[in-house]
Coordinates of C-alpha atoms in Angstrom, one line a residue:
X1 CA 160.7 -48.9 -34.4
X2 CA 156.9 -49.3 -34.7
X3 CA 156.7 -49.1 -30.7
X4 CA 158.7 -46.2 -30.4
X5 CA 156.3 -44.5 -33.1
X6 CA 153.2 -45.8 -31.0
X7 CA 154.6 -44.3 -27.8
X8 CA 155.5 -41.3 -29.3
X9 CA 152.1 -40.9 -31.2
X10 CA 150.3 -41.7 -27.3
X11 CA 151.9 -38.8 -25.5
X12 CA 151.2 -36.5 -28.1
X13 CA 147.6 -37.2 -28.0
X14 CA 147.7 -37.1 -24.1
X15 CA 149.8 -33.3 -24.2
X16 CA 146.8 -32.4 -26.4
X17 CA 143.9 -33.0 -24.4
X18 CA 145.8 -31.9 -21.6
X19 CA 145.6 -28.0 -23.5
X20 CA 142.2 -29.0 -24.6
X21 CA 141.0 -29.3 -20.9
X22 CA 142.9 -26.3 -20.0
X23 CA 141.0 -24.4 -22.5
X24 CA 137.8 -26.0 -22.0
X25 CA 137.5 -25.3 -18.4
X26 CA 137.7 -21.2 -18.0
X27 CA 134.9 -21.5 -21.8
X28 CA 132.8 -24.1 -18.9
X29 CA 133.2 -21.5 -16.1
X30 CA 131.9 -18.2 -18.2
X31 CA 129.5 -20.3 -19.3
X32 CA 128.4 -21.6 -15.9
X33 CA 128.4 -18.1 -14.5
X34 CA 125.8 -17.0 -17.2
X35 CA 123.2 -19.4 -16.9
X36 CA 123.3 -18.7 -13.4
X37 CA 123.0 -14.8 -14.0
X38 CA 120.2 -15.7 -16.5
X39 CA 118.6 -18.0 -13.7
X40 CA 118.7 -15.2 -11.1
X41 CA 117.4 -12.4 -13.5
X42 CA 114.7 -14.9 -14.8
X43 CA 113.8 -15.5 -10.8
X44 CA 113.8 -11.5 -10.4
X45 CA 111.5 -11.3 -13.8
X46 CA 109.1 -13.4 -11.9
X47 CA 108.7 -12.1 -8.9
X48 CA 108.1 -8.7 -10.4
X49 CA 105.6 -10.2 -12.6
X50 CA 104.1 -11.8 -9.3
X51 CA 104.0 -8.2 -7.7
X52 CA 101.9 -7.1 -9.8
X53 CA 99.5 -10.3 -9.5
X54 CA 99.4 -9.7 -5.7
X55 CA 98.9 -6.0 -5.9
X56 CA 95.7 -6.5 -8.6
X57 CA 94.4 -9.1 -5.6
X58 CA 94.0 -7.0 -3.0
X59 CA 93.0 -4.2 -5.2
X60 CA 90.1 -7.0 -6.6
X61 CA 89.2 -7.4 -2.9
X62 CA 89.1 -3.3 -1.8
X63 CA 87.0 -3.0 -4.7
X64 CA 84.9 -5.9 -3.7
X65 CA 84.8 -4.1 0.0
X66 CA 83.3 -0.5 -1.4
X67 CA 81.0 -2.3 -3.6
X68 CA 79.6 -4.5 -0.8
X69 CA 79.7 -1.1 1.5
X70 CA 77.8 0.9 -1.1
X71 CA 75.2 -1.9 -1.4
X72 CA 74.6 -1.7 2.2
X73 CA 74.6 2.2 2.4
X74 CA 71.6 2.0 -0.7
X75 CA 69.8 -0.7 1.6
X76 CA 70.3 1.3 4.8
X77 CA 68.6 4.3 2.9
X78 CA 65.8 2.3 1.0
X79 CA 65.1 1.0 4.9
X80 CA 65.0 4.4 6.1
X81 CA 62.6 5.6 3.6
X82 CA 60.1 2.6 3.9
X83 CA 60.1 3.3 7.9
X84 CA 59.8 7.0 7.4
X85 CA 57.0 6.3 4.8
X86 CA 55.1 4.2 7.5
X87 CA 55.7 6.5 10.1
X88 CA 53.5 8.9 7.8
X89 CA 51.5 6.4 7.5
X90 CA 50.9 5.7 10.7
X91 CA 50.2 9.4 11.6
X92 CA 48.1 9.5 8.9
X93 CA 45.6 6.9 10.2
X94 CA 45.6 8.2 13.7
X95 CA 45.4 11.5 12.8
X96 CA 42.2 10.2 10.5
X97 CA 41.0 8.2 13.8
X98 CA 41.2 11.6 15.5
X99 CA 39.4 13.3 13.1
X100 CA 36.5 10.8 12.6
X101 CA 35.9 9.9 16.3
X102 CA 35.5 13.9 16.9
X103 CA 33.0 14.2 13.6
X104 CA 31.5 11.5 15.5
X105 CA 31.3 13.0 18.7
X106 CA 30.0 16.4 17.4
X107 CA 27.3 14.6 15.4
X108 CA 26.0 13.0 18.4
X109 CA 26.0 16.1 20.6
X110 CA 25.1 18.4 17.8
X111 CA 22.2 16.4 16.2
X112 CA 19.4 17.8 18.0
X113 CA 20.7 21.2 17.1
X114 CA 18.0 22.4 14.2
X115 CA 15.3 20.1 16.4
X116 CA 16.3 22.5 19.9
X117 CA 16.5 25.6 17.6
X118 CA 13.2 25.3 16.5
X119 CA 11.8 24.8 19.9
X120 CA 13.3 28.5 21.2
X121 CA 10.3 29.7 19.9
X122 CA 8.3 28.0 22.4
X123 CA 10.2 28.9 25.1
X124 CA 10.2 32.6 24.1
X125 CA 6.5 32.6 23.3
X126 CA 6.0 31.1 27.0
X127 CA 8.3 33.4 28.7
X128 CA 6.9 36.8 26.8
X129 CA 3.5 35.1 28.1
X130 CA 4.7 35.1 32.0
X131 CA 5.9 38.6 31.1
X132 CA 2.9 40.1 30.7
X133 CA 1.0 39.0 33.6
X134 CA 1.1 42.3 35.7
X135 CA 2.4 41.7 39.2
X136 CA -0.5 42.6 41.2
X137 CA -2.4 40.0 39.9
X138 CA 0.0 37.6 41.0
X139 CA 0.0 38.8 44.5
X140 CA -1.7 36.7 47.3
X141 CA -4.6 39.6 47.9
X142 CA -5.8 39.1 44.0
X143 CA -8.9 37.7 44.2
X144 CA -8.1 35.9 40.2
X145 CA -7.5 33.1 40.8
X146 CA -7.8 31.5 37.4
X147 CA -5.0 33.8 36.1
X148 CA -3.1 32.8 38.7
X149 CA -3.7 29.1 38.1
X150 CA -2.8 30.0 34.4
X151 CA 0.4 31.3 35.4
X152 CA 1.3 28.6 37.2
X153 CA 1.2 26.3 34.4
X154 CA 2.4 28.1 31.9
X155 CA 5.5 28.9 34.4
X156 CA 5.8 24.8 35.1
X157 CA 5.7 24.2 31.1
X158 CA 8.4 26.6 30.1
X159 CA 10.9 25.2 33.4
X160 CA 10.3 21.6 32.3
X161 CA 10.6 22.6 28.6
X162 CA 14.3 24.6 30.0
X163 CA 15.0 20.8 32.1
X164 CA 15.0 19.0 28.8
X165 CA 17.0 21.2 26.6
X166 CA 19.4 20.6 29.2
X167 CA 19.5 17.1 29.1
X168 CA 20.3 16.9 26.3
X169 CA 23.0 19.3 26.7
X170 CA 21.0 22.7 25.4
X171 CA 21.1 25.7 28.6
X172 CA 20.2 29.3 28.4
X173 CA 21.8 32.4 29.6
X174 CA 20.6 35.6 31.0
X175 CA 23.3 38.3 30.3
X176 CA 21.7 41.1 32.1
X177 CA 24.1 43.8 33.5
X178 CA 27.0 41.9 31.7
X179 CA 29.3 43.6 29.7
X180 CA 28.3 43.3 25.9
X181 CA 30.1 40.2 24.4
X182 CA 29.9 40.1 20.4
X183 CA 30.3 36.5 20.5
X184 CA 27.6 35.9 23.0
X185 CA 25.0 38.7 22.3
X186 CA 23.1 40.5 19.6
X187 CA 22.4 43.8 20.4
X188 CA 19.1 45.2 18.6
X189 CA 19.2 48.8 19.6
X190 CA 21.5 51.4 22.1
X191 CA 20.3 54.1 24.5
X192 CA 22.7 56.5 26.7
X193 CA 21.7 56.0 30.1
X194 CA 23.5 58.6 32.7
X195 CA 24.7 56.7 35.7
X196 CA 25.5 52.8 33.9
X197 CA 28.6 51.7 31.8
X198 CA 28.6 52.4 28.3
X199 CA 28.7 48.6 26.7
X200 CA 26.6 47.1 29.8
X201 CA 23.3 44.9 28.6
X202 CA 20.3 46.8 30.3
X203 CA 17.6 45.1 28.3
X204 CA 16.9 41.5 27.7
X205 CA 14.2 40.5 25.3
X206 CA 15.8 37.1 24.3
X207 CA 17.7 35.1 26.7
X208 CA 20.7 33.2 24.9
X209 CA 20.4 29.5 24.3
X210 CA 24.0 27.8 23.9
X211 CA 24.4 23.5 23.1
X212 CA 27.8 21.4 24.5
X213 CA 29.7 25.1 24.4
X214 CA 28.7 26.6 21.2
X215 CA 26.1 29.2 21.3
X216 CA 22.9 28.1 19.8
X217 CA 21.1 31.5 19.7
X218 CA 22.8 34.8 21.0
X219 CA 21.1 37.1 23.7
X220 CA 19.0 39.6 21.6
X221 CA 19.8 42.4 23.9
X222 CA 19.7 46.6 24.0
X223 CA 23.4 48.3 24.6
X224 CA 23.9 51.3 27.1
X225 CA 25.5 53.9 24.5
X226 CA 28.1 55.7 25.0
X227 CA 27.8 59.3 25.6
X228 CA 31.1 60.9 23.9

């Protein structure tokens, strides 16, 4: 009796977890195909979330790009203002080198100018001298021969007085017959004269003294006038 209880008591255990497994196993499946889905949208979740990462990298490194561009853009203009600042410079100096080797040059052609001015009175005083000798006394019948000696001299003194002046870079002009120049001449009275050019020089009673191109002393001359 007591084994027929014990078998009996054994097979309904083993009918139980029979059902039990049965029910068990679709509970095991559901619950197998939700921890995948939760796996696969946790894998999704993260690589969204690692989008983003990438996408803030390579924005990091464009910013990183114009930064380093602008950096060179300011250095490429601060270079370009230094060189055009030397280049100023540069012309400065040479234009300064210009200016004082010229000043230079005009003070050593120039610096006898007030010493050369004052000697035009010399020369005037011996050329109004050979002036007034009259002709005939110069002429090879006169019989005075210490005027003509006199003459002589004087006439040797004023060339070698005209030979130095232009030495040293002082030569005169005789604008006789030239047409009037305002630059060149001074004209200290006008006649009308029928038969010459109104504006021709007729009359010298100065000869013009210039130094290295730059008149010294203008002609003092007299003007033909015009007659209308």
């Amino acid at each position: 009796m007591s084994l027929a209880i014990l078998s009996s008591s054994i097979k309904g255990s083993l009918r139980t977890s029979a059902r039990v497994a049965a029910v068990a196993k679709p509970s095991s499946a559901w619950t197998s195909r939700f921890y995948s889905t939760e796996n696969n949208n946790t894998e999704n979740k993260d690589t969204k979330d690692a989008a983003p990462a990438a996408g803030s990298e390579e924005k990091t490194e464009k910013d990183a790009k114009s930064a380093h561009e602008e950096a060179l853009a300011a250095k490429d203009k601060q270079l370009a203002e230094v060189k055009d600042r030397l280049l100023r410079t540069l012309a400065d100096m040479e234009n300064l080198r210009q200016r004082t080797a010229k000043e230079v040059a005009n003070s050593k052609d120039y610096s006898i100018q007030k010493f050369a001015k004052d000697l035009l009175d010399t020369a005037d005083i011996l050329a109004m001298a050979l002036k007034n000798v009259p002709q005939e006394e110069l002429a090879e019948t006169s019989t005075n021969a210490h005027l003509k000696n006199l003459h002589t001299g004087v006439s040797m003194t004023r060339d070698e007085l005209l030979k130095t002046f232009k030495r040293y870079g002082v030569e005169s002009y005789d604008p006789m017959n030239e047409k009037f120049d305002p630059n060149l001449h001074q004209a200290n009275f006008q006649v009308p004269m029928p038969g010459k050019e109104p504006g021709t020089v007729f009359d010298v009673q100065k000869i013009g003294f210039m130094i290295k191109g730059r008149v010294l002393r203008p002609a003092q001359v007299g003007v033909v006038q015009s007659t209308d």
